[in-house]
Coordinates of C-alpha atoms in Angstrom, one line a residue:
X87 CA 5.6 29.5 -3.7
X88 CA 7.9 28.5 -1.0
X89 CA 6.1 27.4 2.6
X90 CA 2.6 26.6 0.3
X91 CA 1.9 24.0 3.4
X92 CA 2.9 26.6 5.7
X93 CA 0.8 30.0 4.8
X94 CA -1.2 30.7 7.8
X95 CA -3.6 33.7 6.3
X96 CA -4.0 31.6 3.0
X97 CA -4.6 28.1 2.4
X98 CA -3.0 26.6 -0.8
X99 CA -5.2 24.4 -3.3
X100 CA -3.7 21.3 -3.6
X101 CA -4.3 19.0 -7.0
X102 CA -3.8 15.0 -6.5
X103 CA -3.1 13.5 -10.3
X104 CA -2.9 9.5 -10.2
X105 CA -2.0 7.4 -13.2
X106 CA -5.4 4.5 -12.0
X107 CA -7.1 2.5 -15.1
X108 CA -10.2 3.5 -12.7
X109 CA -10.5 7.0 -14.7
X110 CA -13.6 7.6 -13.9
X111 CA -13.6 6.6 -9.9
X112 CA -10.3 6.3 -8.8
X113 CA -11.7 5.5 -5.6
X114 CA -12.2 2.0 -6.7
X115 CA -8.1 2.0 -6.6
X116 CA -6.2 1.3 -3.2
X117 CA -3.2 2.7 -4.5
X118 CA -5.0 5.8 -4.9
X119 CA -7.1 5.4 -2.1
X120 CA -3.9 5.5 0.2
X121 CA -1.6 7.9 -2.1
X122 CA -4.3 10.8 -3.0
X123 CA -7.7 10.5 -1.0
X124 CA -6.0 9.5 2.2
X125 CA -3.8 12.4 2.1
X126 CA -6.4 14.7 0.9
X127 CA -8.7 14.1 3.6
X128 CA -6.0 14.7 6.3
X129 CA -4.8 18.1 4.3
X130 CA -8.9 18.7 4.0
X131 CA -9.1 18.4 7.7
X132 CA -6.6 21.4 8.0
X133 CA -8.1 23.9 5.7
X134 CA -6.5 23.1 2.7
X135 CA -8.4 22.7 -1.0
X136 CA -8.0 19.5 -2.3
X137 CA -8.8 17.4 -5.5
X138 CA -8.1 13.9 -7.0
X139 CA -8.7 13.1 -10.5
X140 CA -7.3 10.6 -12.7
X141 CA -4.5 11.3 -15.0
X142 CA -6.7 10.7 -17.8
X143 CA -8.9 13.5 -17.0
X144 CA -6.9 15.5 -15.7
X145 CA -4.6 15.7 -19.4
X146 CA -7.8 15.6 -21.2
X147 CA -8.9 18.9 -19.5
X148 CA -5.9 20.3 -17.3
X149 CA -7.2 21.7 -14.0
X150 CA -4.3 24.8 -13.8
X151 CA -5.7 26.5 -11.0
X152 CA -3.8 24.7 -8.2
X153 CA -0.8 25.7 -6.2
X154 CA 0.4 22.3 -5.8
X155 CA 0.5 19.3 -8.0
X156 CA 1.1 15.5 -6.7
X157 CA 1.5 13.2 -9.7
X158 CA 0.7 9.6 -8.5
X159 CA 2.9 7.6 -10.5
X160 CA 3.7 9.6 -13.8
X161 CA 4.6 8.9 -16.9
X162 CA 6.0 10.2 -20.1
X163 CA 3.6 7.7 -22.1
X164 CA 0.9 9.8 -21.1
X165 CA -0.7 12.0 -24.3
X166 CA 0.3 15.7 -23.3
X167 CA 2.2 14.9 -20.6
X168 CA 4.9 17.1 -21.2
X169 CA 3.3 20.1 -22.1
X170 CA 0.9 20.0 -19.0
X171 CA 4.1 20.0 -16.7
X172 CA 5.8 22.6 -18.7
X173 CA 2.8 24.8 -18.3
X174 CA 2.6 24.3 -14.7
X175 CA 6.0 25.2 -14.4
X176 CA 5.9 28.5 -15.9
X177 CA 2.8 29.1 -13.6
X178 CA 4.7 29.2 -10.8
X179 CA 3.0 25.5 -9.3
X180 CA 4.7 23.5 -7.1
X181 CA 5.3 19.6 -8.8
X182 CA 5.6 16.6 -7.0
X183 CA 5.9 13.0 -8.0
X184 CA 4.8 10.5 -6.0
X185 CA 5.1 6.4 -6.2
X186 CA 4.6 3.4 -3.5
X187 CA 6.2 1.1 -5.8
X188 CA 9.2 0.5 -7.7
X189 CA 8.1 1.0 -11.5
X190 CA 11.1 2.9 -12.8
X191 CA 14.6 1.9 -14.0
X192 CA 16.3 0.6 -16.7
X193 CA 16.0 -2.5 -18.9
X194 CA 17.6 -5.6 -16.5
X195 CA 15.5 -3.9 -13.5
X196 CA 12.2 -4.2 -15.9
X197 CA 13.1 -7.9 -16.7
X198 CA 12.9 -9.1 -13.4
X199 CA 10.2 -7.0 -12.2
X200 CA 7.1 -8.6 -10.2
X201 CA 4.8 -7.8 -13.5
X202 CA 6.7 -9.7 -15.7
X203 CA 7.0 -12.6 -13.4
X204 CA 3.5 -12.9 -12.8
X205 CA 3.1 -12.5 -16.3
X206 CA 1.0 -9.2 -16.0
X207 CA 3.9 -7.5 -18.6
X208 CA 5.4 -9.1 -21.4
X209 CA 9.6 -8.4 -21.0
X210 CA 8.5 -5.6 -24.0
X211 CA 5.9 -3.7 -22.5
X212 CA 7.8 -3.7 -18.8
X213 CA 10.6 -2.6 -20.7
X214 CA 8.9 0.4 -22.2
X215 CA 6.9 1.0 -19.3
X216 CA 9.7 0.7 -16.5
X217 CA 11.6 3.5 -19.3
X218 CA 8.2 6.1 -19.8
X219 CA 8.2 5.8 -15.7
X220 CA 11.9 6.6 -15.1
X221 CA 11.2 9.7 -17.9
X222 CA 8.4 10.8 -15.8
X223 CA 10.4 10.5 -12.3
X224 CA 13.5 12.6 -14.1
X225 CA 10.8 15.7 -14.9
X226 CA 10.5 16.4 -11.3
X227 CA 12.8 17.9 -8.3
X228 CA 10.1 16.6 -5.7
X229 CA 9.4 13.5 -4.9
X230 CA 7.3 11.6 -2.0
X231 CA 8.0 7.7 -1.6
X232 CA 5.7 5.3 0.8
X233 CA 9.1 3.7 2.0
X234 CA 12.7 4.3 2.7
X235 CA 14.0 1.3 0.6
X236 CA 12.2 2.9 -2.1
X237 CA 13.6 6.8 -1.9
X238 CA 16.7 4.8 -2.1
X239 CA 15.6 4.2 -5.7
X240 CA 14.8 7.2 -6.4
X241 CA 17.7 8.6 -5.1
X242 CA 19.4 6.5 -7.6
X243 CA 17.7 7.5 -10.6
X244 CA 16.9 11.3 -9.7
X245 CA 20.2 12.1 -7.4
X246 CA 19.6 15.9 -7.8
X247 CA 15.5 15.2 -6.5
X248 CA 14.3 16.4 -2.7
X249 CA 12.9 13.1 -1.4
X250 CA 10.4 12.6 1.4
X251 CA 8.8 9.5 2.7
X252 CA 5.5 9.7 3.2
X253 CA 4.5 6.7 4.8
X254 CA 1.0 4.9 4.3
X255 CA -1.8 5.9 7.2
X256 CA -5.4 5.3 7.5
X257 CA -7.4 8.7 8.2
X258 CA -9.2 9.6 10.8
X259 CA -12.9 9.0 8.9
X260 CA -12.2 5.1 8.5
X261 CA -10.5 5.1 11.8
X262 CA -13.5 6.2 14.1
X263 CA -16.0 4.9 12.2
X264 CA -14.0 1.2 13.0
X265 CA -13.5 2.5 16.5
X266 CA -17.2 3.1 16.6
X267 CA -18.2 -0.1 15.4
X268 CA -15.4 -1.8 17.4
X269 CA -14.4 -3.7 14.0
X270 CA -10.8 -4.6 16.1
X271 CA -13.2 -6.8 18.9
X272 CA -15.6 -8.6 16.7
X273 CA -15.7 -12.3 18.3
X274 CA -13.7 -14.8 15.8
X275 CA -12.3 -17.9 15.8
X276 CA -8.8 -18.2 17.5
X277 CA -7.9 -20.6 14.5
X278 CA -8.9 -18.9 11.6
X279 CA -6.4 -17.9 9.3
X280 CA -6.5 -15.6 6.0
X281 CA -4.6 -14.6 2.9
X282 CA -6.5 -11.5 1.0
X283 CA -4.9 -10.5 -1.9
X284 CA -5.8 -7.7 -4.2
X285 CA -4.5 -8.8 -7.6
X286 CA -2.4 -11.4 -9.1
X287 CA 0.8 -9.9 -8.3
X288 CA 1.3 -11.8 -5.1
X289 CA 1.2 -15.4 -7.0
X290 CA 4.8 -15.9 -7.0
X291 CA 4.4 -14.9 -2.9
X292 CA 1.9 -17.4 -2.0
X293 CA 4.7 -20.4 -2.8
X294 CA 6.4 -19.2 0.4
X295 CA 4.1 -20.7 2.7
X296 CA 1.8 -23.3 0.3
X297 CA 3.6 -26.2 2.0
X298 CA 3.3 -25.0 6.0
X299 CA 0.0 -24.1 5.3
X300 CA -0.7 -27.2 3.8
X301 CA 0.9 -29.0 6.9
X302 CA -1.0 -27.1 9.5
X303 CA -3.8 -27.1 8.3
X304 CA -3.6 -30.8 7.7
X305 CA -2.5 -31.0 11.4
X306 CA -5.3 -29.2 13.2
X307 CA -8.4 -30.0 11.2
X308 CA -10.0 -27.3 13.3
X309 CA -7.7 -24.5 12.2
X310 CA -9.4 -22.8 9.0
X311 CA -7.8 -20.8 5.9
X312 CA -9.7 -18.3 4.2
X313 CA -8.2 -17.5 0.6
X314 CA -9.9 -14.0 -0.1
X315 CA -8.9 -12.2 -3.9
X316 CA -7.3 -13.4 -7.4
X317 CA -5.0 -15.9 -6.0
X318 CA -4.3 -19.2 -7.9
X319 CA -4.8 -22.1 -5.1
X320 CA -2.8 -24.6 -4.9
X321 CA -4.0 -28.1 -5.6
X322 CA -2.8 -29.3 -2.5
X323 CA -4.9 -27.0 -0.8
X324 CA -8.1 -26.9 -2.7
X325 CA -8.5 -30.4 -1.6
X326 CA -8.3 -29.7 2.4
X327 CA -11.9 -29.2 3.7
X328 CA -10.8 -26.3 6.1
X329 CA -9.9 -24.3 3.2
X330 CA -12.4 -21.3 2.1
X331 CA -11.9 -18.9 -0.9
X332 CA -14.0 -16.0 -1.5
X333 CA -14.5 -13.1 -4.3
X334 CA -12.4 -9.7 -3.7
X335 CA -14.8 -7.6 -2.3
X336 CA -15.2 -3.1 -1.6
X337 CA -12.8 -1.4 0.2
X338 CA -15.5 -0.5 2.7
X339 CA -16.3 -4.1 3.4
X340 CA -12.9 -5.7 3.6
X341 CA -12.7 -4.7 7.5
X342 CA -15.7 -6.9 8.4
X343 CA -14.9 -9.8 5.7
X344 CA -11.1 -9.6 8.1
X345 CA -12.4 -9.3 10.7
X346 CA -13.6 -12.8 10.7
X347 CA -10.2 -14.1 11.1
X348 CA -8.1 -14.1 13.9
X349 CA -5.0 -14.3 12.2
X350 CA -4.2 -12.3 8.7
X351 CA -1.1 -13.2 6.9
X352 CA 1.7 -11.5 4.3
X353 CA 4.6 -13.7 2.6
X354 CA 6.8 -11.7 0.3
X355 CA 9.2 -13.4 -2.0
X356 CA 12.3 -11.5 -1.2
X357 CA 13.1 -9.5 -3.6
X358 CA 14.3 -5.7 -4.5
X359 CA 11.0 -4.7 -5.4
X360 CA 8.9 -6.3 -2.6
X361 CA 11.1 -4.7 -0.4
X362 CA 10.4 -1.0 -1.5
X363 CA 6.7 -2.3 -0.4
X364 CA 4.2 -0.9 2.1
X365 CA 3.0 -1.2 5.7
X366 CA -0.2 -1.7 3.9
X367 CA -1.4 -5.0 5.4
X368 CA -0.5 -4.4 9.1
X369 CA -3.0 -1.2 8.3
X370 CA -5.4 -3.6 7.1
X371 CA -4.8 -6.1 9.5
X372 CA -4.8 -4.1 12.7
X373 CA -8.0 -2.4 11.6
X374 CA -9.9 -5.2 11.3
X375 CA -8.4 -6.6 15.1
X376 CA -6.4 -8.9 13.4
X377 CA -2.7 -10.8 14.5
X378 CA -0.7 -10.2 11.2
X379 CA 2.3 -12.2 10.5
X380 CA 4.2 -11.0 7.9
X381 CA 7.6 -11.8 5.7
X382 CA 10.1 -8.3 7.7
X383 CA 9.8 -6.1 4.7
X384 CA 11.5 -2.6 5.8
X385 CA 8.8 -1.1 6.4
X386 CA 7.0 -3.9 8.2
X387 CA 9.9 -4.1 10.6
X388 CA 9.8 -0.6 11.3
X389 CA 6.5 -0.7 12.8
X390 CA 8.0 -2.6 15.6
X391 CA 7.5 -6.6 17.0
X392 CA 5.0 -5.9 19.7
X393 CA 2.7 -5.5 17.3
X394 CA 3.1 -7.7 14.3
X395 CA 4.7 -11.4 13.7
X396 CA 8.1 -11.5 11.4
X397 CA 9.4 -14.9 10.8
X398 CA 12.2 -15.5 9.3
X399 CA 12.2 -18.5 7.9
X400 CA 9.6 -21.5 6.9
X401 CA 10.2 -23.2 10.7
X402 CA 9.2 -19.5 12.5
X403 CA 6.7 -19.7 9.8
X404 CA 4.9 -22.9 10.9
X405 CA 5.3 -22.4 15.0
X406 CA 3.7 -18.7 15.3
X407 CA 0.8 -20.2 12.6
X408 CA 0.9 -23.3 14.9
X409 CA 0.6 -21.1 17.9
X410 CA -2.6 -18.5 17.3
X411 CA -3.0 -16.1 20.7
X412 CA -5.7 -16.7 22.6
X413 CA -8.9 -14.9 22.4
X414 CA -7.8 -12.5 25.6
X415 CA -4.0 -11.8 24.0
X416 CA -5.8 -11.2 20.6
X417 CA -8.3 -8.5 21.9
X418 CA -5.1 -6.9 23.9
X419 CA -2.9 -6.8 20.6
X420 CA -5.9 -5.2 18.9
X421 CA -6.2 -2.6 21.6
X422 CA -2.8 -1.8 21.1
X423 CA -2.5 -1.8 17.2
X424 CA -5.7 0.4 17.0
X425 CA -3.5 3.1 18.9
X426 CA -0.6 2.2 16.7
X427 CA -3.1 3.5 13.8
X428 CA -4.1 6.5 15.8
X429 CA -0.4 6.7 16.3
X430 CA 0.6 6.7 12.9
X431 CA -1.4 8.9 11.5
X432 CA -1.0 11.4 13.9
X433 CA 2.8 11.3 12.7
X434 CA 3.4 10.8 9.6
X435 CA 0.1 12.2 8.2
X436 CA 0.9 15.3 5.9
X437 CA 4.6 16.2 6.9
X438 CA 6.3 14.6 4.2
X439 CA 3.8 16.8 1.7
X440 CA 4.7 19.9 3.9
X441 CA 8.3 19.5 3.4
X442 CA 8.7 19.7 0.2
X443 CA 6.5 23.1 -0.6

């Protein structure tokens, strides 16, 4: 099964398996939007058979017809588990595991993982699910990562394991259909700032910049802050009158919900596992024509300070907030990170997937 990727006179059939509480539309999941049905779109695209289910399904009634398997986050806790991988290793099927976050270790890792600190995981159940994660990791010699701090991990964990990063992209279907609608241009005002959060895991990130919010905000009653997700608000916040909050909303319509804002921002509490994180929200951001000032995560830092904001500390924070560009450098920087997409994708798309088959 060597060179799968690679067969010019046969296309392989490639079978994306992600461990999503959305069984039944996975869709509905960004993680799997960007891990499986990104992916599969852009393998698609060249000729190759592609499929996404759910773990759930997929163990309830194994599809064993592929010649590749990607396992979006597996684990050993999974009912039949085992015997599904065994069989597909005796057919001959190419396995890869595949994770854009750091859910595997051992016990002290577990502890101080971002679920148990937001209180998502009790200390037991992180415990046993950080150990049924690491099992899972151990069954395979393939692995694909979203970022480099991350292989790193599983380096660590799984030293005999190929590992390949394959970075986070948007395809080219959500790409020119933005580009058609010219999402990136869309008037706003220079002064509107938002935080959009997809779950309660970034609670313990929103403390980095509550009190420099809070300060310009207060400063320049004409700036605005739009609070977009699950994310607890401050009291001194909630009291401002420039301060908006608004209900999570589809994937589809996050773009024009963005793109209302002129600035878009990402604090990170520094830690091991925020650091194994994503581009995810420069994607977002530059997509929706959006400056994006970010905490300089790896792999925010590797997409490069001409297009994105990095401070370093809560005085940087405050000046580039303090300091929105102007309606003219805004629309430039949205010309530019609108290529960086087109860019992206046309580099990092499949390759990590294509070396390891």
């Amino acid at each position: 099964m060597s060179n799968t990727l690679n067969k010019s006179s046969q296309r392989a059939s490639i079978c994306f398996v992600s461990e999503t509480g959305r069984i039944e539309n996975p869709l509905k999941d960004p993680s799997v939007r960007y891990r499986c049905y990104h992916p599969a779109e852009m393998l698609a695209s060249e000729g190759y058979d592609c499929t996404v289910v759910s773990a759930a399904q997929f163990h309830n009634t194994p599809l064993l017809n592929h010649d590749v398997y990607v396992f979006h986050r597996p684990n050993t806790a999974r009912v039949g588990f085992r015997s599904v991988i065994d069989t597909l290793s005796k057919l001959g099927a190419i396995l890869i595991a595949d994770y854009d976050d750091l859910i595997f270790g051992n016990e002290e890792l577990a502890l101080v993982s971002s679920a148990v600190k937001n209180g998502t995981l009790t200390k037991e159940r992180a415990i046993k699910a950080f150990k049924s994660n690491l099992e899972g990791l151990r069954h395979f010699n393939k692995v694909i990562v979203s970022t480099a701090p991350l292989m790193a991990h599983v380096r660590e964990y799984n030293p005999k394991a190929q590992v390949e990063v394959a970075s986070n992209v948007v395809p080219s279907s959500i790409l020119s259909l933005h580009h058609e609608n010219r999402t990136p241009f869309l008037k706003r005002s220079s002064t509107s700032i938002g935080y959009f959060a997809g779950t309660h895991s970034h609670n313990q990130d929103f403390p980095i910049v509550e009190a420099v919010l809070h300060r310009v905000l207060s400063e320049n009653p004409k700036f605005s802050l739009l609070l977009v997700g699950p994310v607890s608000v401050p009291g001194s916040l909630a009291a401002l009158p420039n301060v908006y909050t608004a209900d999570v909303v589809n994937f589809l319509r996050l773009p024009g919900l963005m793109a209302t804002c002129s600035t878009v921002i990402a604090p990170l509490e520094n830690t091991q596992f925020n650091s194994c994180k994503s581009r995810v929200k420069f994607l977002e951001a530059a997509l929706s024509g959006c400056r994006l000032v970010a905490s300089p995560i790896h792999d925010m830092v590797a997409v490069g300070e001409e297009n994105l904001t990095l401070p370093k500390s809560r005085n940087e924070w405050y000046h580039f907030l303090c300091h929105p560009p102007h309606a003219d450098e805004r629309r430039e920087l949205a010309g530019r990170n609108f290529s960086k997409l087109e860019e992206l994708q046309r580099n990092d798309g499949i390759k990590a997937l294509a070396g390891l088959t």
